[in-house]
JSON list of N, CA and C in Angstrom, two decimals:
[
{"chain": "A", "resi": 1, "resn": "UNK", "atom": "N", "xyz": [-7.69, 9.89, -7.11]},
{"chain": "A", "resi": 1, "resn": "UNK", "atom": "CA", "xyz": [-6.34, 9.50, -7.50]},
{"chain": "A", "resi": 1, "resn": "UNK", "atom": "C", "xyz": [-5.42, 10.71, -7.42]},
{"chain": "A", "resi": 2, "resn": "UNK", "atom": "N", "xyz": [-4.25, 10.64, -7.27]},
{"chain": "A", "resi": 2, "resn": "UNK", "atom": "CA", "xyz": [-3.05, 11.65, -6.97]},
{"chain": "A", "resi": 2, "resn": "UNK", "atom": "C", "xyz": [-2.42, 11.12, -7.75]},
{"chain": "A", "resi": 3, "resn": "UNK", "atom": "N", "xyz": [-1.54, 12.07, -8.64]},
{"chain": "A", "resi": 3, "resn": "UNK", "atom": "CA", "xyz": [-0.61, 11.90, -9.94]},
{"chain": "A", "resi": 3, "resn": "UNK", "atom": "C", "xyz": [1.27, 11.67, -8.54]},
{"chain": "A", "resi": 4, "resn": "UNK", "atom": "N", "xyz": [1.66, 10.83, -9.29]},
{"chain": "A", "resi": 4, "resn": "UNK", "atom": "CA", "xyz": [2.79, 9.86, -8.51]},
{"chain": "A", "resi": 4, "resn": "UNK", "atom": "C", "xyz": [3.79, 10.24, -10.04]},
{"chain": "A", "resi": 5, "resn": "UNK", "atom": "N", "xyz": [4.42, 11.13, -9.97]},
{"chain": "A", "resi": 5, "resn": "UNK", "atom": "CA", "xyz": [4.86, 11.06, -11.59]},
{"chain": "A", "resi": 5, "resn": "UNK", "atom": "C", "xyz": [3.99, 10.50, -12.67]},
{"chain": "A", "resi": 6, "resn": "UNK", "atom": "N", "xyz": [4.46, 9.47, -13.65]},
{"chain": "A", "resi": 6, "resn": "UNK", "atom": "CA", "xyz": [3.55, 8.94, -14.75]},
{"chain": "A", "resi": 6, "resn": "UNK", "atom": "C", "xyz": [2.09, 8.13, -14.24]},
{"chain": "A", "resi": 7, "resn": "UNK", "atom": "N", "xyz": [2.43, 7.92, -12.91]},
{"chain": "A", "resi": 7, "resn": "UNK", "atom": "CA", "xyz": [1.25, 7.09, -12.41]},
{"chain": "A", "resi": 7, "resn": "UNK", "atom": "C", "xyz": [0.46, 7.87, -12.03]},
{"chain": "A", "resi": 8, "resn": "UNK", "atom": "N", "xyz": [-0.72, 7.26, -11.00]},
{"chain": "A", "resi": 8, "resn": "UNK", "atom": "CA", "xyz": [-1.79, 7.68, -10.34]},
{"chain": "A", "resi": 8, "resn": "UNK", "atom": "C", "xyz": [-2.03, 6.76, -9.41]},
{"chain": "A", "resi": 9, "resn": "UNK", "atom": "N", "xyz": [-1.96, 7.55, -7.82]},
{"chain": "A", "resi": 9, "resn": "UNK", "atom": "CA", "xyz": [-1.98, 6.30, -6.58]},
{"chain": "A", "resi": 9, "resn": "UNK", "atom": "C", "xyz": [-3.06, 6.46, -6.36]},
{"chain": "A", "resi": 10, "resn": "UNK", "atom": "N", "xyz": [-3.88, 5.93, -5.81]},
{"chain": "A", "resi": 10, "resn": "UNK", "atom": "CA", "xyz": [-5.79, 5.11, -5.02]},
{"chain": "A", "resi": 10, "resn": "UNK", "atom": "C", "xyz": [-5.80, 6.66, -4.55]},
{"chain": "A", "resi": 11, "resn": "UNK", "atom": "N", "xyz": [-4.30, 6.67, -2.82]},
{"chain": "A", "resi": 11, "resn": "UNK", "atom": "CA", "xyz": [-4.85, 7.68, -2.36]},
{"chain": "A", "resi": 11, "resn": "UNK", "atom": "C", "xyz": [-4.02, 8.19, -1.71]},
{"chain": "A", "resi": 12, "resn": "UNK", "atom": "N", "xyz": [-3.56, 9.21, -1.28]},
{"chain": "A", "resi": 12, "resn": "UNK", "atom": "CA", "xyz": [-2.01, 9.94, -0.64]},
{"chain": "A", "resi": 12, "resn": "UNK", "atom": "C", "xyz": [-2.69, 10.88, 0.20]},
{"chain": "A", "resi": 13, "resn": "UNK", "atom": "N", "xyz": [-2.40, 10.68, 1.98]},
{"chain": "A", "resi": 13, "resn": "UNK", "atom": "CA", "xyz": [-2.82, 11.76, 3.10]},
{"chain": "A", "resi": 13, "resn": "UNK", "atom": "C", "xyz": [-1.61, 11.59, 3.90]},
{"chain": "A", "resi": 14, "resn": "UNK", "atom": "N", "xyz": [-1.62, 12.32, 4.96]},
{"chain": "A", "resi": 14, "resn": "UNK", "atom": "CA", "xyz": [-0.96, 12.93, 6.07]},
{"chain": "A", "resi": 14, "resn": "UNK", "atom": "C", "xyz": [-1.46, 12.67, 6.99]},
{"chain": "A", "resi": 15, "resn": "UNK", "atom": "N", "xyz": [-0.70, 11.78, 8.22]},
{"chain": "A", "resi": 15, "resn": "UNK", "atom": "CA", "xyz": [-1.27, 11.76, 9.13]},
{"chain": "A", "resi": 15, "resn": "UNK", "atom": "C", "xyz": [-1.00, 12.70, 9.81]},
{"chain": "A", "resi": 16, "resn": "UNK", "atom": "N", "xyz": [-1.84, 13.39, 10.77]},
{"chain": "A", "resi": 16, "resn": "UNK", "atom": "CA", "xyz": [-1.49, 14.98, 11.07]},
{"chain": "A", "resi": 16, "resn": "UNK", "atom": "C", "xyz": [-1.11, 14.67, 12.46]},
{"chain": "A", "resi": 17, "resn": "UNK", "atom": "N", "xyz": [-0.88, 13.48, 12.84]},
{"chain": "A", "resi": 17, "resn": "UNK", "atom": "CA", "xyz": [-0.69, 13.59, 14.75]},
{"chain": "A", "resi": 17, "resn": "UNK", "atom": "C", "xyz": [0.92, 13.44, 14.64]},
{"chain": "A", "resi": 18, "resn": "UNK", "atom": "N", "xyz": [1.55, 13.30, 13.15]},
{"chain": "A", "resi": 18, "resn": "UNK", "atom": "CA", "xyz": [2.55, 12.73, 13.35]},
{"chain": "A", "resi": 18, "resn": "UNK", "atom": "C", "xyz": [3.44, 13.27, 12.17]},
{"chain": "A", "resi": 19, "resn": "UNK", "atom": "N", "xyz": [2.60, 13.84, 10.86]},
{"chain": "A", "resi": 19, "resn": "UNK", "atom": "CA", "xyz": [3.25, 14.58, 9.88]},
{"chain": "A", "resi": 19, "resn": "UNK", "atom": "C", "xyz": [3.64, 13.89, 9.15]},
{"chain": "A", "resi": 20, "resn": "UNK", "atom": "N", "xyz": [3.25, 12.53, 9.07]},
{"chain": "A", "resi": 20, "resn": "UNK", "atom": "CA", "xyz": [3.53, 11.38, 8.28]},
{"chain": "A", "resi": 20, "resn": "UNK", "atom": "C", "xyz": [3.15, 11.11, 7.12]},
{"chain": "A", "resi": 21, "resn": "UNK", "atom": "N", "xyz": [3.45, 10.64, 6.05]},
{"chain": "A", "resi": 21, "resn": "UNK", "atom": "CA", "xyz": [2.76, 10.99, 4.41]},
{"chain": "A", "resi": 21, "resn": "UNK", "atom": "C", "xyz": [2.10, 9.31, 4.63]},
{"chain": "A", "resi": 22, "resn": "UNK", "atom": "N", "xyz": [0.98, 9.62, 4.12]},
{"chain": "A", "resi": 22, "resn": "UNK", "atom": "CA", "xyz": [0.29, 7.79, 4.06]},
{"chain": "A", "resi": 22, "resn": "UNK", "atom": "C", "xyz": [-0.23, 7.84, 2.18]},
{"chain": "A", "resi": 23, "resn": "UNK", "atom": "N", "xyz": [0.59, 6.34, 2.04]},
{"chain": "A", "resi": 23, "resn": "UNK", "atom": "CA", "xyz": [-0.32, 5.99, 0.79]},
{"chain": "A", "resi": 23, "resn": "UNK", "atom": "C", "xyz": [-0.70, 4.98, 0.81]},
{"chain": "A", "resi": 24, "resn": "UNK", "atom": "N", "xyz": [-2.17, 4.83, 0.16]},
{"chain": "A", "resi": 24, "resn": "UNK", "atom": "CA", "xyz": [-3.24, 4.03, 0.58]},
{"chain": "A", "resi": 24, "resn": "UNK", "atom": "C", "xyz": [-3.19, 3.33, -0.97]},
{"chain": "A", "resi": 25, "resn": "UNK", "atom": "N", "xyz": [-3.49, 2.00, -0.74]},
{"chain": "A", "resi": 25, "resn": "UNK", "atom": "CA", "xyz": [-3.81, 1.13, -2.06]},
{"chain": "A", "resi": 25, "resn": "UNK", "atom": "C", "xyz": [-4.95, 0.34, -1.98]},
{"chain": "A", "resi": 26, "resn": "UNK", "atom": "N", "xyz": [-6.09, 0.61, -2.67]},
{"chain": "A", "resi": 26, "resn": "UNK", "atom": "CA", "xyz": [-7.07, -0.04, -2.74]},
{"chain": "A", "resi": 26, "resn": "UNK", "atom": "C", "xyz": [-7.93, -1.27, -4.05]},
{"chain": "A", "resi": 27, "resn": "UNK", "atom": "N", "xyz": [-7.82, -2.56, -3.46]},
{"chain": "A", "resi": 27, "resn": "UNK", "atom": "CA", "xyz": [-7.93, -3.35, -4.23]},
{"chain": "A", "resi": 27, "resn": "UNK", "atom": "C", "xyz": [-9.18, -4.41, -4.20]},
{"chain": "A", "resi": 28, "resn": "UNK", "atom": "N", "xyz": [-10.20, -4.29, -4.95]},
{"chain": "A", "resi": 28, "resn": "UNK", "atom": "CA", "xyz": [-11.31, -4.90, -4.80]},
{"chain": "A", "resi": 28, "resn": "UNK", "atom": "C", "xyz": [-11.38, -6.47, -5.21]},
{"chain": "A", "resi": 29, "resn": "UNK", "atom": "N", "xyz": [-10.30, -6.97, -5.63]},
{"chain": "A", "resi": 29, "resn": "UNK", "atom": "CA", "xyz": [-10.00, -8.10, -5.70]},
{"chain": "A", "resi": 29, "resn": "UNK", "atom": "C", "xyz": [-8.91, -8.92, -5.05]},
{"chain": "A", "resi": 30, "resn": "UNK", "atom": "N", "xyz": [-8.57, -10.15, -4.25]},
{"chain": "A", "resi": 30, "resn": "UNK", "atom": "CA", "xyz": [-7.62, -10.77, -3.83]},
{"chain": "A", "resi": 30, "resn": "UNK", "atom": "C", "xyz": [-6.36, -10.12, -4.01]},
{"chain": "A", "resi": 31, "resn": "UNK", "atom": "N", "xyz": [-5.82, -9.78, -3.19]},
{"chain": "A", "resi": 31, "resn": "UNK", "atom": "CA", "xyz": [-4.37, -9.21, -3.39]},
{"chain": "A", "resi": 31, "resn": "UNK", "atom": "C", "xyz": [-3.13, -10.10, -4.41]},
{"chain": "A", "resi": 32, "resn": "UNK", "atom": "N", "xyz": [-2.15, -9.64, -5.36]},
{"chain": "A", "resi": 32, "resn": "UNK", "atom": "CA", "xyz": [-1.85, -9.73, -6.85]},
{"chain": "A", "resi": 32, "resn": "UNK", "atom": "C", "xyz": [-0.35, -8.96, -6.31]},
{"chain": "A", "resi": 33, "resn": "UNK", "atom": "N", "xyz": [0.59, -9.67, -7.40]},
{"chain": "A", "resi": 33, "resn": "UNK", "atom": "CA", "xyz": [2.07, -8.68, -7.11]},
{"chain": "A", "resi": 33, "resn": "UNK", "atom": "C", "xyz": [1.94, -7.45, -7.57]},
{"chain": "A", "resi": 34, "resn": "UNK", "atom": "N", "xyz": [1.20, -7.25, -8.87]},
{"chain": "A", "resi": 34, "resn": "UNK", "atom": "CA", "xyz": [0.93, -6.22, -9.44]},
{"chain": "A", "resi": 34, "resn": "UNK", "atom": "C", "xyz": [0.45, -4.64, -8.46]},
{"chain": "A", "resi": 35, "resn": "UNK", "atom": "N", "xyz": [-0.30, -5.27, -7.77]},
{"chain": "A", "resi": 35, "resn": "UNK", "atom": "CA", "xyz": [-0.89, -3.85, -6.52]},
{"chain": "A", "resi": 35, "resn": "UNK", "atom": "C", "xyz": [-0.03, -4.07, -5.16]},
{"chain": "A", "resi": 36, "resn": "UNK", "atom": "N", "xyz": [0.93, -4.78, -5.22]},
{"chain": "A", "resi": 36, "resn": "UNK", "atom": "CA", "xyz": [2.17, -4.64, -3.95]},
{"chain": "A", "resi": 36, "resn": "UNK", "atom": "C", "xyz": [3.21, -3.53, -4.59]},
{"chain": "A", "resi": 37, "resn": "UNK", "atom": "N", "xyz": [3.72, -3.90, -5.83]},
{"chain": "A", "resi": 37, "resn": "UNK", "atom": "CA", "xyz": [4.27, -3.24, -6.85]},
{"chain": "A", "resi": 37, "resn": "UNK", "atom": "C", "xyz": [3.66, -1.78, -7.14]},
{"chain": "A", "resi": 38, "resn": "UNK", "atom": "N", "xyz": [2.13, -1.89, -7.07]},
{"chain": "A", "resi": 38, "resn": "UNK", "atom": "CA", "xyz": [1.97, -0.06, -7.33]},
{"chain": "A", "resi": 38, "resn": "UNK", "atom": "C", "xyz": [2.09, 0.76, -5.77]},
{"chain": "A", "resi": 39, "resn": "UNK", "atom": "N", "xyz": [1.41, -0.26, -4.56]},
{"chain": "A", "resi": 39, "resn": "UNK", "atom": "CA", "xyz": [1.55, 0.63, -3.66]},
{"chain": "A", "resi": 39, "resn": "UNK", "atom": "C", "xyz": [3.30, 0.73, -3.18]},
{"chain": "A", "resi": 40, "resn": "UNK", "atom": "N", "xyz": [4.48, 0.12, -3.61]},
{"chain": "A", "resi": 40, "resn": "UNK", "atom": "CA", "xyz": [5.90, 0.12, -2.95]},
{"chain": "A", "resi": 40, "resn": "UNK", "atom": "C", "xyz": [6.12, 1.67, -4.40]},
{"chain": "A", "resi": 41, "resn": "UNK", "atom": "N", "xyz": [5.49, 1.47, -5.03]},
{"chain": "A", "resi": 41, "resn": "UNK", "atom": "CA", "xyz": [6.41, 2.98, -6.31]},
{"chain": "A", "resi": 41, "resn": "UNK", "atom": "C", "xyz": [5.46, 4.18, -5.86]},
{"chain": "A", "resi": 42, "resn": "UNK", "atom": "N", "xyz": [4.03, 4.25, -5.63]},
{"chain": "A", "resi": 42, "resn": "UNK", "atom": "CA", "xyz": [3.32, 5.16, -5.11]},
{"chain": "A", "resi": 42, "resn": "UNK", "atom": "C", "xyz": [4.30, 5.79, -3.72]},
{"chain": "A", "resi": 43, "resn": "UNK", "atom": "N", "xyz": [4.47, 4.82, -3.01]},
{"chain": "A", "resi": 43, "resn": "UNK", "atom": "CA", "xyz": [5.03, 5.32, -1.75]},
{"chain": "A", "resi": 43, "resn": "UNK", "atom": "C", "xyz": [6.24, 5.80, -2.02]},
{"chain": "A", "resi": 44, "resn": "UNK", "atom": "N", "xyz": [7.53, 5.27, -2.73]},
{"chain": "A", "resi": 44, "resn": "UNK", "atom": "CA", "xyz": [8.36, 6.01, -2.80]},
{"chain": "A", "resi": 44, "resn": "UNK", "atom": "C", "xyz": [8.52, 7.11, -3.86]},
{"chain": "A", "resi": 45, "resn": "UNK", "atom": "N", "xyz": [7.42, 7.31, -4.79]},
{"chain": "A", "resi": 45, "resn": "UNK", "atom": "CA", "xyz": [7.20, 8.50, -5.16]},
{"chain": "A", "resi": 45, "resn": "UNK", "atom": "C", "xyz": [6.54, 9.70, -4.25]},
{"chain": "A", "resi": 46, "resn": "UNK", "atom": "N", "xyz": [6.23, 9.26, -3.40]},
{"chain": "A", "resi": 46, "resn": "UNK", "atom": "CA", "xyz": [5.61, 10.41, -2.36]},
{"chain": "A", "resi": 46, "resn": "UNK", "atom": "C", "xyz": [6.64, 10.48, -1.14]},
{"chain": "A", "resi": 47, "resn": "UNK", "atom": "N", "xyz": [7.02, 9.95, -0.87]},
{"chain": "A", "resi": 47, "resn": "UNK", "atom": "CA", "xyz": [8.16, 10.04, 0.09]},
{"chain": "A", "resi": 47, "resn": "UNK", "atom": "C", "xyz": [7.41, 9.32, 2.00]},
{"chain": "A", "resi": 48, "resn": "UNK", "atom": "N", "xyz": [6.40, 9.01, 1.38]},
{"chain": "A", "resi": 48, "resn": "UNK", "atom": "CA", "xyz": [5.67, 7.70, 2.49]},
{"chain": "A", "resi": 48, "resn": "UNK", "atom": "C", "xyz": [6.32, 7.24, 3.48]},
{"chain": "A", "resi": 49, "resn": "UNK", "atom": "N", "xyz": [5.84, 6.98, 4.52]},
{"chain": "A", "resi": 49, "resn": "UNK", "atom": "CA", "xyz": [6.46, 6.23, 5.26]},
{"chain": "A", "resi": 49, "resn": "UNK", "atom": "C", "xyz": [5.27, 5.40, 6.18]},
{"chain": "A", "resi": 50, "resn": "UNK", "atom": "N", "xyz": [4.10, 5.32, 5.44]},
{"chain": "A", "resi": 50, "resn": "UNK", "atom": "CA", "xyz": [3.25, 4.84, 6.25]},
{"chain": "A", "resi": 50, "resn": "UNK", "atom": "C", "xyz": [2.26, 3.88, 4.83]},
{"chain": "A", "resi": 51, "resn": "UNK", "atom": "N", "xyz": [2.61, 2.75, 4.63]},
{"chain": "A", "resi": 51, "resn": "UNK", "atom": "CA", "xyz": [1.96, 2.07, 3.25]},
{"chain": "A", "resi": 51, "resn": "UNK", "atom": "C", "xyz": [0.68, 1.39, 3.85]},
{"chain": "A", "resi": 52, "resn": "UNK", "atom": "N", "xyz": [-0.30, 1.90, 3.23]},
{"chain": "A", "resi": 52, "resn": "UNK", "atom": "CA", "xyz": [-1.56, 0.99, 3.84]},
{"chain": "A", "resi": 52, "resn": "UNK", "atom": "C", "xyz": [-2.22, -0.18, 2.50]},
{"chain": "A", "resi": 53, "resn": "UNK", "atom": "N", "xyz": [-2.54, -0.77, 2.29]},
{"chain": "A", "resi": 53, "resn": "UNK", "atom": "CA", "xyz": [-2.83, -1.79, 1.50]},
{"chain": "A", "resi": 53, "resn": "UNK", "atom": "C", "xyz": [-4.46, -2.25, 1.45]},
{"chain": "A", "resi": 54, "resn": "UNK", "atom": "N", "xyz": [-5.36, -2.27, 1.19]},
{"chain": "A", "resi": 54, "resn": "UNK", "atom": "CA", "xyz": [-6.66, -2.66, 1.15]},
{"chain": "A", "resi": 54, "resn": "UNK", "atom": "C", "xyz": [-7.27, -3.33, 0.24]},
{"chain": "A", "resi": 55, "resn": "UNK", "atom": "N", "xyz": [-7.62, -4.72, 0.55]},
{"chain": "A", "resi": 55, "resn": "UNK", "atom": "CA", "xyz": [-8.03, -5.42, 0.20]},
{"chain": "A", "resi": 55, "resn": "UNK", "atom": "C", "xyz": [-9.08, -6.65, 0.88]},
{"chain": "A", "resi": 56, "resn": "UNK", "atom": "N", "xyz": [-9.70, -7.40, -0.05]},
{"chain": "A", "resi": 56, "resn": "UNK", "atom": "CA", "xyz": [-10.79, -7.87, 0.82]},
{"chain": "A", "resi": 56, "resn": "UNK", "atom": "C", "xyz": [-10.30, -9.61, 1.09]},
{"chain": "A", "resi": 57, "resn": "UNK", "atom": "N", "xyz": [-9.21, -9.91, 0.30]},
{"chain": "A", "resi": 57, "resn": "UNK", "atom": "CA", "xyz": [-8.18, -11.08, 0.99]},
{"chain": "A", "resi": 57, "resn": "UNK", "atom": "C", "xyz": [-6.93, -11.14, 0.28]},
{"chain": "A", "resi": 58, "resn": "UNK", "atom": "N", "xyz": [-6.13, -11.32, 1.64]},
{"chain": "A", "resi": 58, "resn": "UNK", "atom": "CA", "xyz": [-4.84, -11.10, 1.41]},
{"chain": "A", "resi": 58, "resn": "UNK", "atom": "C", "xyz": [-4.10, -12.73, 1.00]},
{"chain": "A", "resi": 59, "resn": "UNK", "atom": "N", "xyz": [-3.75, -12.61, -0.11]},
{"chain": "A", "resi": 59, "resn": "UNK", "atom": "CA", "xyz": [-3.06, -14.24, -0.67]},
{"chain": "A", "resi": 59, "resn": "UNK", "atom": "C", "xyz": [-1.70, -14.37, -0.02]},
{"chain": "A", "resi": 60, "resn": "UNK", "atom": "N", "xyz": [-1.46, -15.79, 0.21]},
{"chain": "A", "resi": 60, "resn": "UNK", "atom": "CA", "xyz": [-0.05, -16.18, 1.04]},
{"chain": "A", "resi": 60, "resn": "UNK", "atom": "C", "xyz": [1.10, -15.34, 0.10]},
{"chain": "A", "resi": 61, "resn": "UNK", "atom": "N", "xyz": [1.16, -15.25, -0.99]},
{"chain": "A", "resi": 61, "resn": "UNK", "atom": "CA", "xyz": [2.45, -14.89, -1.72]},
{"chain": "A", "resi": 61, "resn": "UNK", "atom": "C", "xyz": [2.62, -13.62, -1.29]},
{"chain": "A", "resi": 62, "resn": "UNK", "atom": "N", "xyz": [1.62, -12.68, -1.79]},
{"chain": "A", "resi": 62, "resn": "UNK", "atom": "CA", "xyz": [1.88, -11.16, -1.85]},
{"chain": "A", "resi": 62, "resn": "UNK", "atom": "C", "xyz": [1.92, -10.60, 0.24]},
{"chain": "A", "resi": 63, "resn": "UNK", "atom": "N", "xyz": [1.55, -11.70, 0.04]},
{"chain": "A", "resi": 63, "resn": "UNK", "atom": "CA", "xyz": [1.41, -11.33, 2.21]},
{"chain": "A", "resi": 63, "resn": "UNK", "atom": "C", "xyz": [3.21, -11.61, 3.00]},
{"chain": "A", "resi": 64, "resn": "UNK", "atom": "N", "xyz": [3.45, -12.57, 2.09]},
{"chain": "A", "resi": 64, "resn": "UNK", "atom": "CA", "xyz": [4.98, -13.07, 2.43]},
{"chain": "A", "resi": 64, "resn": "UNK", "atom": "C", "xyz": [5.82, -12.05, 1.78]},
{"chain": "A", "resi": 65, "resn": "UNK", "atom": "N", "xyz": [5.55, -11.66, 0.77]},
{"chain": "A", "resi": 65, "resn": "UNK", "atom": "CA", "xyz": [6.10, -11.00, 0.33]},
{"chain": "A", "resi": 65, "resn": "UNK", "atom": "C", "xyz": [6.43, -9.25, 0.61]},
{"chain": "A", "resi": 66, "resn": "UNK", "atom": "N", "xyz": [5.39, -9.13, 1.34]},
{"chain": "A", "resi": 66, "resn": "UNK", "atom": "CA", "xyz": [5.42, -7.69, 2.49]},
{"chain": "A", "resi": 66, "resn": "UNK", "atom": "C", "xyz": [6.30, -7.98, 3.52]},
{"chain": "A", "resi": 67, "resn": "UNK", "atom": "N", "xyz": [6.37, -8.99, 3.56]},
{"chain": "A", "resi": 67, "resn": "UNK", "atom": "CA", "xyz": [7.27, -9.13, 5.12]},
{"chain": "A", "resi": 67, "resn": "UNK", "atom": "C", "xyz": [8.89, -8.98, 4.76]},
{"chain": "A", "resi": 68, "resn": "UNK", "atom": "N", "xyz": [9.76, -9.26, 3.62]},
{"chain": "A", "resi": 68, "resn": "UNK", "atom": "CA", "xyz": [10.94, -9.14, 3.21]},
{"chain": "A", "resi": 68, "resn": "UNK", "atom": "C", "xyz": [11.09, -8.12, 2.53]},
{"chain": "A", "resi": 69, "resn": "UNK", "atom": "N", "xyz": [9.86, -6.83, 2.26]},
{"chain": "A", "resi": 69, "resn": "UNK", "atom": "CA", "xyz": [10.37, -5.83, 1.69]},
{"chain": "A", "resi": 69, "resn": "UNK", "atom": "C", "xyz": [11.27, -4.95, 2.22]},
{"chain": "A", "resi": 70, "resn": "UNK", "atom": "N", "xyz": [12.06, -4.47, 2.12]},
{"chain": "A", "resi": 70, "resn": "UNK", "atom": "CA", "xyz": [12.99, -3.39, 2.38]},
{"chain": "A", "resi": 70, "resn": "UNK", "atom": "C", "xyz": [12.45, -2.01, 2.68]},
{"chain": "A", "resi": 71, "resn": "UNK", "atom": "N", "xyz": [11.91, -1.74, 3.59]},
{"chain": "A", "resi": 71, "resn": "UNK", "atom": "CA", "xyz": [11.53, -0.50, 3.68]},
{"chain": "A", "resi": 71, "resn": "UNK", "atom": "C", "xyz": [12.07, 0.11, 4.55]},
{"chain": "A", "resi": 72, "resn": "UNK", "atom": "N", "xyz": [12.19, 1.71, 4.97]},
{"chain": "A", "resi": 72, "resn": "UNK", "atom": "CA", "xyz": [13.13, 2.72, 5.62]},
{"chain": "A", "resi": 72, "resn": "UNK", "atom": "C", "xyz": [12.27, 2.31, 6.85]},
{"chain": "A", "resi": 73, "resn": "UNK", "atom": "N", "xyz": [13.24, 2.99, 8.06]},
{"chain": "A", "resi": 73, "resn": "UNK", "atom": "CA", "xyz": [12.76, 1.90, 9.64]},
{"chain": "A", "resi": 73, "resn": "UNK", "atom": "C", "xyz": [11.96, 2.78, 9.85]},
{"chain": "A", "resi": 74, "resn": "UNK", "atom": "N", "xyz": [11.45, 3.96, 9.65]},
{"chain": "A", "resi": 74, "resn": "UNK", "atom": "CA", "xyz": [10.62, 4.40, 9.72]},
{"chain": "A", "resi": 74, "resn": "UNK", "atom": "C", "xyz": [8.94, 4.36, 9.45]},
{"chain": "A", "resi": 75, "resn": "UNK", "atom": "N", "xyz": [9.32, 3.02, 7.54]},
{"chain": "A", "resi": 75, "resn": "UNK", "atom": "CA", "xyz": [7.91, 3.28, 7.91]},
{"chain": "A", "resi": 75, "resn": "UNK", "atom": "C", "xyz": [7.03, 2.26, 8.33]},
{"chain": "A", "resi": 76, "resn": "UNK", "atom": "N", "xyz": [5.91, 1.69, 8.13]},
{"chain": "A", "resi": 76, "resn": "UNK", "atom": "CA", "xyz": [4.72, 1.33, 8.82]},
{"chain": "A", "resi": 76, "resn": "UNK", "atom": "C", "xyz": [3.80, 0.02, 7.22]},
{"chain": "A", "resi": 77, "resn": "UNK", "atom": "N", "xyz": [4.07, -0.78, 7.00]},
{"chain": "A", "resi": 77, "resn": "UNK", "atom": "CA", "xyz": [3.12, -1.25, 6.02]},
{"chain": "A", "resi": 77, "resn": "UNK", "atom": "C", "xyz": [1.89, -2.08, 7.16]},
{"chain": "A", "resi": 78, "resn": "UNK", "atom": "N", "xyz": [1.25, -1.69, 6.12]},
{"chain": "A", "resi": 78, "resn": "UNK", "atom": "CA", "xyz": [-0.25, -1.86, 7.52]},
{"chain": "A", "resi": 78, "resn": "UNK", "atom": "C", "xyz": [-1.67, -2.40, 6.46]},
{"chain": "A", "resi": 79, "resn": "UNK", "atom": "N", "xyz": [-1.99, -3.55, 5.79]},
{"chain": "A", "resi": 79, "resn": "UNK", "atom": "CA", "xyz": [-2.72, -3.91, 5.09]},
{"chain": "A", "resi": 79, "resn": "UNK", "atom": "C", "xyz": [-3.55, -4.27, 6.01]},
{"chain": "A", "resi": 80, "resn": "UNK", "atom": "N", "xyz": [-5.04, -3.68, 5.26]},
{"chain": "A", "resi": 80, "resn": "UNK", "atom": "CA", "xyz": [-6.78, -3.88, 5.68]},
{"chain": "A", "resi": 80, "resn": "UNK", "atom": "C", "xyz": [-7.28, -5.07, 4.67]},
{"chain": "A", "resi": 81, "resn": "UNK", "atom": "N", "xyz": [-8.76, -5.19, 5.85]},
{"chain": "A", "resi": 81, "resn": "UNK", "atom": "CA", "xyz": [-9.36, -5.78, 5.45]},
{"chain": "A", "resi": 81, "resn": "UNK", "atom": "C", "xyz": [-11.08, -5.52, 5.23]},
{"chain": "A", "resi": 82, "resn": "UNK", "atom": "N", "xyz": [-11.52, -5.12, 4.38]},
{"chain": "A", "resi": 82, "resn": "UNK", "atom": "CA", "xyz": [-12.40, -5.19, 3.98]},
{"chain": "A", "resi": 82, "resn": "UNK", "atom": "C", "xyz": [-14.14, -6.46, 4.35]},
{"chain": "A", "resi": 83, "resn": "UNK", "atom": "N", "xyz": [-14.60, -6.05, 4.84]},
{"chain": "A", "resi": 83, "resn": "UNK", "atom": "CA", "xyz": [-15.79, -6.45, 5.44]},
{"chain": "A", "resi": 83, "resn": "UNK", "atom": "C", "xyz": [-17.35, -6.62, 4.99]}
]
């Protein structure tokens, strides 16, 4: 975990081909607003531009709900799937 101000995000790297800050959210249960909500404040506490999401199924709400977020054109939301 990486301290995000009062919080603590899953996981915060750099992609190095590109200098890009990535924060990673990892969720062992069905995806929840609650962990869309930590990975959108993780990321803009780190200054992200690359949101990755992980989980082992992604529910219609919180999946629709990635698609109307507002994010800078720069970055990248990119949710996994778990196997």
């Amino acid at each position: 975990e990486v301290p995000v101000g009062p919080f603590s995000a899953d996981l915060v790297a750099k992609d190095v081909s590109s200098d890009r800050q990535v924060v990673i959210e990892n969720q062992l249960q069905p995806t929840d607003h609650t962990h869309l909500g930590q990975l959108l404040t993780y990321g803009a506490g780190t200054g992200a531009s690359v949101f990755v999401w992980v989980s082992p199924e992604f529910t219609s709400i919180p999946r629709r709900a990635m698609g109307v977020v507002s994010l800078p054109p720069s970055a990248r939301c990119a949710p996994g799937r778990l196997r």
